[in-house]
Coordinates of C-alpha atoms (C1' of nucleotides) in Angstrom, one line a residue:
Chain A
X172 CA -139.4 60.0 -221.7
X173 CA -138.9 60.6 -218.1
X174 CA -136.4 58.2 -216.5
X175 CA -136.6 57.2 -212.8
X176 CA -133.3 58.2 -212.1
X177 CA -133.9 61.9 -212.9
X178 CA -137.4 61.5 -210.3
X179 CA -136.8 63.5 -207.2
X180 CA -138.5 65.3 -204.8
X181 CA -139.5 68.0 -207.0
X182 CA -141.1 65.1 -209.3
X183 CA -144.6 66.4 -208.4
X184 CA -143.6 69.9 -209.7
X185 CA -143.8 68.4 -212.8
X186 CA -147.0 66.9 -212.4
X187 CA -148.7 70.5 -212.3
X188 CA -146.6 71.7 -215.3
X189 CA -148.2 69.3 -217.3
X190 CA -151.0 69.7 -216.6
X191 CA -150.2 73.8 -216.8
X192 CA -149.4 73.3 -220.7
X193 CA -151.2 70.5 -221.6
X194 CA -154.6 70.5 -220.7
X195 CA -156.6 72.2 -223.3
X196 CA -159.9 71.8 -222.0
X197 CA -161.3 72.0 -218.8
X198 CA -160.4 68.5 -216.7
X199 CA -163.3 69.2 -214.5
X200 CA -166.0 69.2 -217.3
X201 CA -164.2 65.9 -218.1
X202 CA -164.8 64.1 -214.5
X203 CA -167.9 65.8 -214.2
X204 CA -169.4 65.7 -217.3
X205 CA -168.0 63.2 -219.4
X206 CA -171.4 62.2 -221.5
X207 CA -171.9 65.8 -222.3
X208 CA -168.0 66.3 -223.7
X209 CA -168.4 62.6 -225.6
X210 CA -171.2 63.8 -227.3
X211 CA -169.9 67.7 -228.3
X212 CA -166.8 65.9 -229.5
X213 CA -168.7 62.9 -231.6
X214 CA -169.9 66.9 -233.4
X215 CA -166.8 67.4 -234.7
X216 CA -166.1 63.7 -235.7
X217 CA -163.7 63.3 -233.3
X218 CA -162.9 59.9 -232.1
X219 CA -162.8 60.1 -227.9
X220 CA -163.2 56.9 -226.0
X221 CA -164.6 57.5 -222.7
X222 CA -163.8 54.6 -220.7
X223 CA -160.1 54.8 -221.6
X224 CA -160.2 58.2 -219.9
X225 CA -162.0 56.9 -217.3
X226 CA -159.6 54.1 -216.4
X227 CA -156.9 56.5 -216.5
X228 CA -158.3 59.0 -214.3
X229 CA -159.4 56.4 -211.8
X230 CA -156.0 55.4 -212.1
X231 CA -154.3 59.1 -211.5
X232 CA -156.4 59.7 -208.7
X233 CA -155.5 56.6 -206.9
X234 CA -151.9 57.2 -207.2
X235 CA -151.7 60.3 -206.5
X236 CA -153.8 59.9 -203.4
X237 CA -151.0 57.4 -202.2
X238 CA -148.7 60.0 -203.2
X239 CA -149.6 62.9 -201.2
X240 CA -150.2 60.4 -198.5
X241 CA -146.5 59.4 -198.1
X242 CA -145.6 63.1 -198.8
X243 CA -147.1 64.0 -195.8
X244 CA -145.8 61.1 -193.9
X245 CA -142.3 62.3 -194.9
X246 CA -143.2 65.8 -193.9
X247 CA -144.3 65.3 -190.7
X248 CA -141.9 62.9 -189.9
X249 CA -138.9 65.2 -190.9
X250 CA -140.3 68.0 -188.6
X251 CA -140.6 65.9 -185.5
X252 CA -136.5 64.8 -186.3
X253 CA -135.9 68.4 -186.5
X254 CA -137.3 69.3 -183.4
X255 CA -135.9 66.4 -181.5
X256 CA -133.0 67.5 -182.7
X257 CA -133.2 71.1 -181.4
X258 CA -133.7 69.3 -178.0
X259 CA -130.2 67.4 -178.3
X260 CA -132.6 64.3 -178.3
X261 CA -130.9 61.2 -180.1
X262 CA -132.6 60.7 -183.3
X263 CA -131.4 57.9 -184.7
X264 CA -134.3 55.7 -184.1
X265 CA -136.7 58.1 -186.0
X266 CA -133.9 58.2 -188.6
X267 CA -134.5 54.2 -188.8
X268 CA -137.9 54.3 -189.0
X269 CA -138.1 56.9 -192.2
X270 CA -135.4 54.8 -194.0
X271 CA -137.7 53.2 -196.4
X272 CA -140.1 56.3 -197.6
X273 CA -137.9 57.7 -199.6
X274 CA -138.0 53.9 -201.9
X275 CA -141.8 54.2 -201.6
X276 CA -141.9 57.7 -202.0
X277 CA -140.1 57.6 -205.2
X278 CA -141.9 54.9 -207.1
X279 CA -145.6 56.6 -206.0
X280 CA -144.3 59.9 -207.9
X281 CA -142.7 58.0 -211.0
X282 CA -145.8 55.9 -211.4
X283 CA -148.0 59.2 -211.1
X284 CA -145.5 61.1 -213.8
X285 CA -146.2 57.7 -216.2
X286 CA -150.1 58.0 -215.9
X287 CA -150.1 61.9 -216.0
X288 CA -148.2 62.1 -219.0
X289 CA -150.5 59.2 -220.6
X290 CA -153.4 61.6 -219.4
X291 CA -151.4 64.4 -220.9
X292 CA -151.2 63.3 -224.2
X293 CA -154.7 62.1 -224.7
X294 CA -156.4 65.4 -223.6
X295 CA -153.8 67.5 -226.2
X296 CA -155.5 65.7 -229.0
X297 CA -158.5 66.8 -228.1
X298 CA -159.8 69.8 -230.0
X299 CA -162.2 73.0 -228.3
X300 CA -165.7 72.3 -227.6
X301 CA -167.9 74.1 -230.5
X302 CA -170.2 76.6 -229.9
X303 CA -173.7 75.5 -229.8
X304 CA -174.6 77.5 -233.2
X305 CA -172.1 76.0 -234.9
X306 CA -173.7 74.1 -238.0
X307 CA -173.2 69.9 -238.1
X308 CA -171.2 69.5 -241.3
X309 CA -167.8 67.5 -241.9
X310 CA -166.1 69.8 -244.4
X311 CA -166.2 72.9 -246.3
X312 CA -169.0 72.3 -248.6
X313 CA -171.0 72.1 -245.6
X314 CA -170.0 75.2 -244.1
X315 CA -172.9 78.4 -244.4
X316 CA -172.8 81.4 -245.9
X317 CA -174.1 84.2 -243.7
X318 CA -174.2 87.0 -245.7
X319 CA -173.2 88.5 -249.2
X320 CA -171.6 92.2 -249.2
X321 CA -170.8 93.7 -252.9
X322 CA -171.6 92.3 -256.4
X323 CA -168.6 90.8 -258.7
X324 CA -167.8 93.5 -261.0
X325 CA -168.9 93.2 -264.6
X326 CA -166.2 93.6 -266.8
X327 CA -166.5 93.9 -270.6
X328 CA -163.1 92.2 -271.7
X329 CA -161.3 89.4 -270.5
X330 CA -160.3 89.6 -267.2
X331 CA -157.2 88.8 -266.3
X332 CA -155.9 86.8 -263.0
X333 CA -153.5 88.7 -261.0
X334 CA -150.4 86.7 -262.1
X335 CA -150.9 87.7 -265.7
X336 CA -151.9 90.7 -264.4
X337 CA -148.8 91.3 -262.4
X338 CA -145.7 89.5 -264.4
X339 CA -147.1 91.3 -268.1
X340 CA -146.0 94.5 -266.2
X341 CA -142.9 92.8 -264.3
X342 CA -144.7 94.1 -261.0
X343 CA -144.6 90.2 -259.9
X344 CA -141.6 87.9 -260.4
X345 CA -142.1 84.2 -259.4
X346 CA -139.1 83.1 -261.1
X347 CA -136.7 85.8 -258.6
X348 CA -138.4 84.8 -255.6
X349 CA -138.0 81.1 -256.5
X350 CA -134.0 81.8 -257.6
X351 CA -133.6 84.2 -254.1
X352 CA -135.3 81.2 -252.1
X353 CA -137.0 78.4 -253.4
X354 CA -140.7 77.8 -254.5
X355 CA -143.8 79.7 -253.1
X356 CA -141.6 82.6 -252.3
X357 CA -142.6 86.2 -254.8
X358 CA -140.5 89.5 -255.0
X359 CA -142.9 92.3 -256.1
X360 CA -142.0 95.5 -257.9
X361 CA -142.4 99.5 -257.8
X362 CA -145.3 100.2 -257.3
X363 CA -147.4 97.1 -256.6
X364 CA -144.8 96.9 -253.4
X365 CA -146.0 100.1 -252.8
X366 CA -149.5 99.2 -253.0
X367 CA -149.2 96.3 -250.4
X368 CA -147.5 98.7 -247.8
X369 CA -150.6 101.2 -248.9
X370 CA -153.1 98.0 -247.8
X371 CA -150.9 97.9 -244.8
X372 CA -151.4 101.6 -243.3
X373 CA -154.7 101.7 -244.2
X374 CA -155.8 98.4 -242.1
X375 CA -153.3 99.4 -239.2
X376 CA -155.0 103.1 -239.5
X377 CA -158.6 101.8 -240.0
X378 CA -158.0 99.5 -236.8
X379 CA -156.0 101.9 -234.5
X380 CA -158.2 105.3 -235.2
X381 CA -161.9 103.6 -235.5
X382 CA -161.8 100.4 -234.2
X383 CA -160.1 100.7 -231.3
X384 CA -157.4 98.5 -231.4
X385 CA -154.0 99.4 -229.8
X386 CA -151.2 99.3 -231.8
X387 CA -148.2 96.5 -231.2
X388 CA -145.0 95.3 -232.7
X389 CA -143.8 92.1 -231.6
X390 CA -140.8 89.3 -232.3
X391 CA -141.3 87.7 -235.7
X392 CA -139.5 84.9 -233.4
X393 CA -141.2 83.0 -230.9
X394 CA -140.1 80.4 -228.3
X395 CA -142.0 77.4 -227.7
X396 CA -143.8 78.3 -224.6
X397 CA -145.6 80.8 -226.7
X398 CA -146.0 78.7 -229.6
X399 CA -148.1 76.2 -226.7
X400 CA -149.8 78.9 -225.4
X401 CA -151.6 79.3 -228.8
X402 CA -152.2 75.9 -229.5
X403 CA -149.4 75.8 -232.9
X404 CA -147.4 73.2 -230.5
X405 CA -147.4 70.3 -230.1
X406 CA -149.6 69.1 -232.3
X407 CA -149.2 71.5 -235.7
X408 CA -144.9 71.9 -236.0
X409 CA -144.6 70.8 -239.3
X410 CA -146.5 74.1 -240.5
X411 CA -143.9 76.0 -238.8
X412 CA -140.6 77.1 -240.1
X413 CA -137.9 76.4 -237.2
X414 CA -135.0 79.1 -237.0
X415 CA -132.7 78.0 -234.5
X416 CA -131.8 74.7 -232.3
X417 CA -130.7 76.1 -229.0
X418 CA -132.9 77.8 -228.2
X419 CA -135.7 76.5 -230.1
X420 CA -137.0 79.3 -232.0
X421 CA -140.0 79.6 -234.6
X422 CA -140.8 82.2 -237.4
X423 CA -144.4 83.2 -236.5
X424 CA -147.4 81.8 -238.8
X425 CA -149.3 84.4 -237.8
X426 CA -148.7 87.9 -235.5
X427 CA -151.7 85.9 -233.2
X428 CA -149.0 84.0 -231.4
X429 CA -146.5 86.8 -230.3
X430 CA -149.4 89.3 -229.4
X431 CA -152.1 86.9 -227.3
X432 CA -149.3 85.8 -225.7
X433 CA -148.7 89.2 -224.3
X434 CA -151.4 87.8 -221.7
X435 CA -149.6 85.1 -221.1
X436 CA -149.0 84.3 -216.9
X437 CA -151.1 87.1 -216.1
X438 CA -153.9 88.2 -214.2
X439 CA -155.5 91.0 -215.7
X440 CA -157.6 93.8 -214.0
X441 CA -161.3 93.6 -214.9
X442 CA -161.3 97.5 -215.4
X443 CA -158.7 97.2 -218.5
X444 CA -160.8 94.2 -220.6
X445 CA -161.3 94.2 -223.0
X446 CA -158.2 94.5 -224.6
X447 CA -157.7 94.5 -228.7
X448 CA -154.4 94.6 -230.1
X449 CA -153.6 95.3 -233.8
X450 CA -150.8 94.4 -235.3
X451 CA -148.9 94.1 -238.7
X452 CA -146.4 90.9 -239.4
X453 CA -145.0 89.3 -242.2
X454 CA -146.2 85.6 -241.4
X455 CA -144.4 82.2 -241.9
X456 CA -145.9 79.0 -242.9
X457 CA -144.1 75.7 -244.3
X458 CA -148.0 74.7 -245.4
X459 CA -146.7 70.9 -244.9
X460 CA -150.3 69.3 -246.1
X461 CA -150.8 71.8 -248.9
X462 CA -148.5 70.6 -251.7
X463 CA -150.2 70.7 -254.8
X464 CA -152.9 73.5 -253.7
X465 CA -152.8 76.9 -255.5
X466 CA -149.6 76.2 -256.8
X467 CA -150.5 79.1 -259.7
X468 CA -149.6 82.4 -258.4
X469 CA -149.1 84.5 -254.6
X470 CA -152.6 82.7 -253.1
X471 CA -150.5 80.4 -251.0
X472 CA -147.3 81.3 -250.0
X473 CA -144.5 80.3 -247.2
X474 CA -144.4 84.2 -246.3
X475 CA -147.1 86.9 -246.5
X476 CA -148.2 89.9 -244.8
X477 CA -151.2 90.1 -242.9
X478 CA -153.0 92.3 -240.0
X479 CA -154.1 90.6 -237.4
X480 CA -157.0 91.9 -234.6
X481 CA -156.7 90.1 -231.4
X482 CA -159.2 90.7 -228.6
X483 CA -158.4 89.2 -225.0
X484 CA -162.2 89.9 -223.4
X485 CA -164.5 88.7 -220.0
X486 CA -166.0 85.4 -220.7
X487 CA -169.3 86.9 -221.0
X488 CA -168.1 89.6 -223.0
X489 CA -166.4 87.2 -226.3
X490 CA -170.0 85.7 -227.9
X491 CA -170.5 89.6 -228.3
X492 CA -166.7 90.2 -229.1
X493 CA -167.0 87.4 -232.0
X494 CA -169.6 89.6 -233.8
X495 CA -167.7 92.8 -233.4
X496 CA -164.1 91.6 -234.3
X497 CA -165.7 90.2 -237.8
X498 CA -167.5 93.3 -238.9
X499 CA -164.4 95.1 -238.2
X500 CA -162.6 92.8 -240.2
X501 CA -165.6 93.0 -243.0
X502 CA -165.3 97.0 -242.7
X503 CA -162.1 96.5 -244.5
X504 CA -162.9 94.7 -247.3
X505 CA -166.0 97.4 -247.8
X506 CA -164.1 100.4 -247.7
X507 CA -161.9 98.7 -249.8
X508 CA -165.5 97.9 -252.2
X509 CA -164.7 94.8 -252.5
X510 CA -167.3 92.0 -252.9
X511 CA -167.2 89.1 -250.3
X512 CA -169.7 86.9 -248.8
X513 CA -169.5 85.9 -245.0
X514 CA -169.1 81.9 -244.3
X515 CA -170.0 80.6 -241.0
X516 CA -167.6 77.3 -240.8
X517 CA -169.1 73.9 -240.1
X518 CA -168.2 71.2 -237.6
X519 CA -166.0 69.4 -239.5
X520 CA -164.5 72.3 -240.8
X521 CA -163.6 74.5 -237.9
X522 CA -159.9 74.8 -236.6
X523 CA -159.0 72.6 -233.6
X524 CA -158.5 75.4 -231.3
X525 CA -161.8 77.4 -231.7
X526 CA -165.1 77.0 -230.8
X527 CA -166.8 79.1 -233.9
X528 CA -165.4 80.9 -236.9
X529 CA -166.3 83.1 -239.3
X530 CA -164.4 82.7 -242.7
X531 CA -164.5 85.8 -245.3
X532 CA -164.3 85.3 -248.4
X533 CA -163.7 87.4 -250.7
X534 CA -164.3 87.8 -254.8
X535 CA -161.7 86.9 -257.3
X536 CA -162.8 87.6 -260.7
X537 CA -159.0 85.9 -261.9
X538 CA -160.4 83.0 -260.2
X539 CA -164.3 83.5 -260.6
X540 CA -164.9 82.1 -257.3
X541 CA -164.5 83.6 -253.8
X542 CA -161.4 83.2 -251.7
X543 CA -161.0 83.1 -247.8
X544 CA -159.2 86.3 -246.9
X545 CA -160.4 86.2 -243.0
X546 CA -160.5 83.8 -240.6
X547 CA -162.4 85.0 -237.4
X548 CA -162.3 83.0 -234.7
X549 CA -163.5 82.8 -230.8
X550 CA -161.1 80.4 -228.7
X551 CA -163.2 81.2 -225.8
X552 CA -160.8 79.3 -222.6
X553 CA -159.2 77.2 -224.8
X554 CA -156.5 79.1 -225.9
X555 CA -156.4 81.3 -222.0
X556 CA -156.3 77.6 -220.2
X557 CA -152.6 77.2 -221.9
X558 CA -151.1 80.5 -221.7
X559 CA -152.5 81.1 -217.9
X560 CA -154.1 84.0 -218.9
X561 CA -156.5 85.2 -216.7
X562 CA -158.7 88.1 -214.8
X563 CA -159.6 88.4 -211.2
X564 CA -163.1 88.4 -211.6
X565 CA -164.5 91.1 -208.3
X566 CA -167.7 89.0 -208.2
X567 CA -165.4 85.5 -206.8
X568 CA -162.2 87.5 -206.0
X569 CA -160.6 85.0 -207.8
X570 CA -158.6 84.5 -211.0
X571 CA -160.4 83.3 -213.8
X572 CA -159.8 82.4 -217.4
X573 CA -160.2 85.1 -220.0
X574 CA -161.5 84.8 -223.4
X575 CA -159.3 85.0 -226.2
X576 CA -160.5 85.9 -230.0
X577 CA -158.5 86.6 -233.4
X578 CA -159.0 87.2 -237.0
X579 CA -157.5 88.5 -239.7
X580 CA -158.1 92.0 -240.5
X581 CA -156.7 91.6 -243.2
X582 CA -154.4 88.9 -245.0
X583 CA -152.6 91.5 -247.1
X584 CA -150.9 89.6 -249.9
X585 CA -154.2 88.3 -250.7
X586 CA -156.4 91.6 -250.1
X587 CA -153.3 92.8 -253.1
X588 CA -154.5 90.1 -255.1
X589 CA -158.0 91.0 -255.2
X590 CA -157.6 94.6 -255.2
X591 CA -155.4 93.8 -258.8
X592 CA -158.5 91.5 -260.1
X593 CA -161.1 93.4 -259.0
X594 CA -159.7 97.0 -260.5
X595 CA -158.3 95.9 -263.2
X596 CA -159.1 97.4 -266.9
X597 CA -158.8 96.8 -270.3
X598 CA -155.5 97.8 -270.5
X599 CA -154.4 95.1 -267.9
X600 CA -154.1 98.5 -265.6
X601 CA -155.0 98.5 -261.7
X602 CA -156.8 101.4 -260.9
X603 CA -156.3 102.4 -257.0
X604 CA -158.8 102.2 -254.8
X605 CA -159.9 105.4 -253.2
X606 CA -159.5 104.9 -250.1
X607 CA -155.8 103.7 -250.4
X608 CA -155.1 107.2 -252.7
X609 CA -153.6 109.0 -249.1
X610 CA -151.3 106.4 -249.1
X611 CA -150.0 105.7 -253.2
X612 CA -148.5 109.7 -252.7
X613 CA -150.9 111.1 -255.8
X614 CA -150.8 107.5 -257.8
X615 CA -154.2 106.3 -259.0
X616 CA -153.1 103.9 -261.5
X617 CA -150.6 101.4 -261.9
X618 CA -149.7 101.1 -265.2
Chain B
rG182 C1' -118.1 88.4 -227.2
rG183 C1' -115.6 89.5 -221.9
rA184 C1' -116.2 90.8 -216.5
rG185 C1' -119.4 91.4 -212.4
rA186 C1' -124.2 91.6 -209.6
rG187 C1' -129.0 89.8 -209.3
rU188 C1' -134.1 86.7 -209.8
rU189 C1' -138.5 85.6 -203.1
rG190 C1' -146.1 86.9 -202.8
rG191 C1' -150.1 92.5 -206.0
rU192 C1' -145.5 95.4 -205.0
rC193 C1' -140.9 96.6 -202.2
rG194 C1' -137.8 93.8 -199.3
rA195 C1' -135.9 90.1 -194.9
rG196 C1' -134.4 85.2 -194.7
rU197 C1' -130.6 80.9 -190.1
rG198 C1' -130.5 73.3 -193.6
rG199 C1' -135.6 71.9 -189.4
rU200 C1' -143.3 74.2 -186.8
rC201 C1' -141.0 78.9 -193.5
rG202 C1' -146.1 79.5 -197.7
rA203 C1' -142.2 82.4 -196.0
rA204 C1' -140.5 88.5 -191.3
rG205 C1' -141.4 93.6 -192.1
rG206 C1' -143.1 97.9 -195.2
rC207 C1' -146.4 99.5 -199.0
rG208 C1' -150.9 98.5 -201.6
rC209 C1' -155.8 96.4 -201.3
rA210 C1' -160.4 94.6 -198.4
rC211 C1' -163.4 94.8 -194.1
rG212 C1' -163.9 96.8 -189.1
rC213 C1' -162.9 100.5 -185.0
rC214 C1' -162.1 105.7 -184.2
rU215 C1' -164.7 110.5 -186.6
rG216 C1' -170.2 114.9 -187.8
rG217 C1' -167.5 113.3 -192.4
rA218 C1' -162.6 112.5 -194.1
rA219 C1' -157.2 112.2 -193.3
rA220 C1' -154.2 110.3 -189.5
rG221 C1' -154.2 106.4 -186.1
rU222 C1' -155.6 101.4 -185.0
rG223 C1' -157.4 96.0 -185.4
rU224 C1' -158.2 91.9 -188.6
rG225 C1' -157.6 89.8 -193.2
rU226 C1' -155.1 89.6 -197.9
rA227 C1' -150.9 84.0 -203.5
rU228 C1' -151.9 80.0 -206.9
rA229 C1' -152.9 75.1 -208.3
rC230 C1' -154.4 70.0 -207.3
rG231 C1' -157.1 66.2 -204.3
rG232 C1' -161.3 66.1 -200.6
rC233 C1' -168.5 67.1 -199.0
rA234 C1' -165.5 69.0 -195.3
rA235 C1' -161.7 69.1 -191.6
rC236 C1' -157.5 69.1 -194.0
rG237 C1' -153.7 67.3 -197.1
rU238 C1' -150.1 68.1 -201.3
rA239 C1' -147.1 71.2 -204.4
rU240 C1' -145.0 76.0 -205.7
rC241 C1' -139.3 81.2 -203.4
rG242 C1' -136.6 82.2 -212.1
rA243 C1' -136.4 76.8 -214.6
rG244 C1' -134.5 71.9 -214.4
rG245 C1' -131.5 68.2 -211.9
rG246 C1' -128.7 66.7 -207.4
rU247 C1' -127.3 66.1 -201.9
rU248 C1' -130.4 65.2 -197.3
rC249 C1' -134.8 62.1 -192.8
rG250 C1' -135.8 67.4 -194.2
rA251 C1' -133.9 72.7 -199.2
rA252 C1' -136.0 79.6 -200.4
rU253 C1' -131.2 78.3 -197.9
rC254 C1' -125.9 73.6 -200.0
rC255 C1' -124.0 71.6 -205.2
rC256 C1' -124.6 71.4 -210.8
rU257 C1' -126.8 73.0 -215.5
rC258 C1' -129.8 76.5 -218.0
rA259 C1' -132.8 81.0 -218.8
rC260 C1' -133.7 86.0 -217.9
rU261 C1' -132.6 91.0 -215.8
rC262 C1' -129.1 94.9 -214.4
rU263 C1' -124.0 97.4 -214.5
rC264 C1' -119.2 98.0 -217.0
rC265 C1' -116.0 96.9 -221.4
rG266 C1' -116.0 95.5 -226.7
rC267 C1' -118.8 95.3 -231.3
rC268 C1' -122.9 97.0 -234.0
rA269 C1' -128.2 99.2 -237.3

RNA sequence: GGAGAGUUGGUCGAGUGGUCGAAGGCGCACGCCUGGAAAGUGUGUAUACGGCAACGUAUCGAGGGUUCGAAUCCCUCACUCUCCGCCA
């Protein structure tokens, strides 16, 4: 916590770095329109208590008033010292006079960093406002499927899940990943290794040539300004792996962190948005509040690979750019001809940094049930507020927030895992699918 | 890992403990000039917070300190560049 002693004059700097990394949401919707955010947020069952924030801005604004007001009385008196000084007039008497300010001074900015930091940590609970097509609902049975792309194959044996699938042909080994590292960790073989990096290419290709997303490689290790710029900090960092101390240094959950925070402190030029990044990463997640979940087999793991699409767009522009960024994700999964259905998230059920997401899930005949293997998500400002990421809008002249959007495009490890249940045969062979035969070097079955 | 030099607005680049949010150049915007343009010339040109506004406050890599007053002095840290070493 902040100690008076380390409170000086550049105390108030402080005061606007909070705020800088902080403040999620916009501060003026909350002093101007604090019914409206009660009621958005009572949407997502989330527990906000107006008049405490009230108090506590009424509070702030006091304070800070008084603040700035002895600021300037320090200001102004310093510059008449200074030029009675460059007279050669004897200052000692407006010395006198100034002696106590600093006291006063000192305690107005300690009591303001106090209430701003209460401020602070109240509004960094608070989650994005939905969007207002966002279906009431508190968890994911209540989420709504949008569409339905594909039909589960038929098969005329028993099918096989992927990790029968995979160890009968020693193309997965559980047992070596958890002897190399520990649980939730697989090493996979010949030519199943092969076909992941084949799933790879092809996304990064699909994305690059017809999508129009640029190609990027970034850090897998990220500092923690980054990691608040995205939202992952404070609130979520026991999902993360930590790598080093000094400095504090995270493996990435996902490549969304390293590349939308390629906007981050900058003001963009209208002409250039939007902008869409693509971009391959093996991804990190200690998946604290998962024990016990898909404990069979690669579904959940503490490393995978996935291809993630990241669009920084106008606000006008992202509602549009939602839509877009989804079928591109969905194009995959059709080339690939694999069956999925198209799952508009609920309420209760969307992530706490987005305002709407679309969830693809996809069909896993191992499993009979579909799978998310997409999460598409508009942040709108929620993410841009943190990370400073902005454009100068030519209409205003100034600097305004820019939209943020992400979604997987796709979660390899698992698009291998359906690819394996969904071209399986008989033989408990996976036949390759036809648009990944450019990449398997003339293989079209793994036998 | 060792030695040295840096970090100032959109950009380049000045900067003395005191009307410094910061000279000057470039860029940009709007005028003037012109038949039109270039050149020339004039004016303007950071961000955030509070305020209806006037205005006030803060910000010169980050954080602390000294001082009535810090871009300027002191301490710590980060980053960049150059040289040496090591290395895929």
């Amino acid at each position: 916590m902040v100690s008076s002693q380390n409170i000086g004059n550049n105390s108030a700097s402080l005061f606007f770095i909070f705020i800088r990394y902080f403040f999620m949401l916009d501060p003026h919707l909350f002093r101007n329109e604090l019914d409206f955010v009660t009621v958005q947020l009572k949407k997502r069952h989330f527990a906000f208590n107006p008049e405490n924030y009230s108090e506590l801005e009424a509070r702030r604004k006091l304070v800070q008033t008084k603040t700035q007001e002895l600021q300037n009385a320090r200001n102004s008196s310093s510059k008449t010292i200074g030029q009675a000084k460059a007279k050669g007039e004897d200052v000692q008497g407006l010395l006198d006079q100034v002696a106590h300010l600093g006291e006063e001074l000192k305690t107005a900015e300690t009591e303001l960093i106090v209430i701003q930091s209460e401020l602070d940590a109240l509004m960094a609970g608070i989650p994005n406002l939905l969007d207002l097509s966002v279906p009431e609902g508190k968890d994911e049975n209540e989420n709504v499927e949008v569409s339905r792309w594909g039909s589960a194959p038929q098969f005329d044996f028993d099918v096989k899940d992927h990790v029968d699938l995979g160890t009968a042909r020693h193309l997965l080994d559980f047992e070596l990943g958890a002897k190399i590292t520990g649980s939730r960790f697989v090493v996979l073989n010949g030519q199943l290794a092969r076909l992941q990096r084949a799933l790879i290419q092809f996304m990064l290709d699909t994305h690059s040539s017809e999508n129009g997303y640029q190609e990027t490689y970034v850090p897998y290790l990220v500092n923690t300004d980054s990691l608040r710029g995205t939202g992952q900090l404070p609130k979520f960092e026991a999902d993360l792996f930590k790598a080093s101390e000094n400095p504090a240094l995270y493996l990435i959950p996902t490549a969304e962190v390293p590349v939308t925070n390629i906007v981050r402190d900058v003001i963009l030029d209208e002409k250039i948005l939007p902008l869409k990044f693509v971009c391959h990463s093996p991804c990190f997640r200690s998946e604290a509040g998962a024990y016990g979940r898909d404990v069979r087999g690669m579904i959940r793991q503490h490393q995978f690979e996935k291809v993630e699409i990241v669009q920084i767009t106008k606000p006008d522009d992202s509602a549009k750019a939602h839509e877009e960024l989804t079928l591109h994700a969905e194009m995959i999964l059709q080339k690939l001809k694999l069956p999925y259905r198209k799952m508009l998230l609920c309420a209760g059920d969307t992530g706490f940094s987005s305002s709407k997401t679309y969830d693809l899930e996809v069909w896993l005949p191992g499993q009979n049930a579909y799978r998310e293997i997409s999460s598409c998500s508009n942040f709108r400002d929620f993410q841009a507020r943190r990370l400073q990421a902005r454009w100068r809008n030519p209409q205003t002249g100034k600097p305004e927030l820019v939209h943020t959007l992400n979604g997987s495009g796709l979660a390899a490890g698992r698009t291998l895992i359906a690819v394996m249940e969904n071209y399986q045969d008989a033989q408990g062979r996976i036949h390759i699918p036809e648009v990944l035969l450019p990449y398997m070097g003339g293989l079209t079955i793994i036998e």
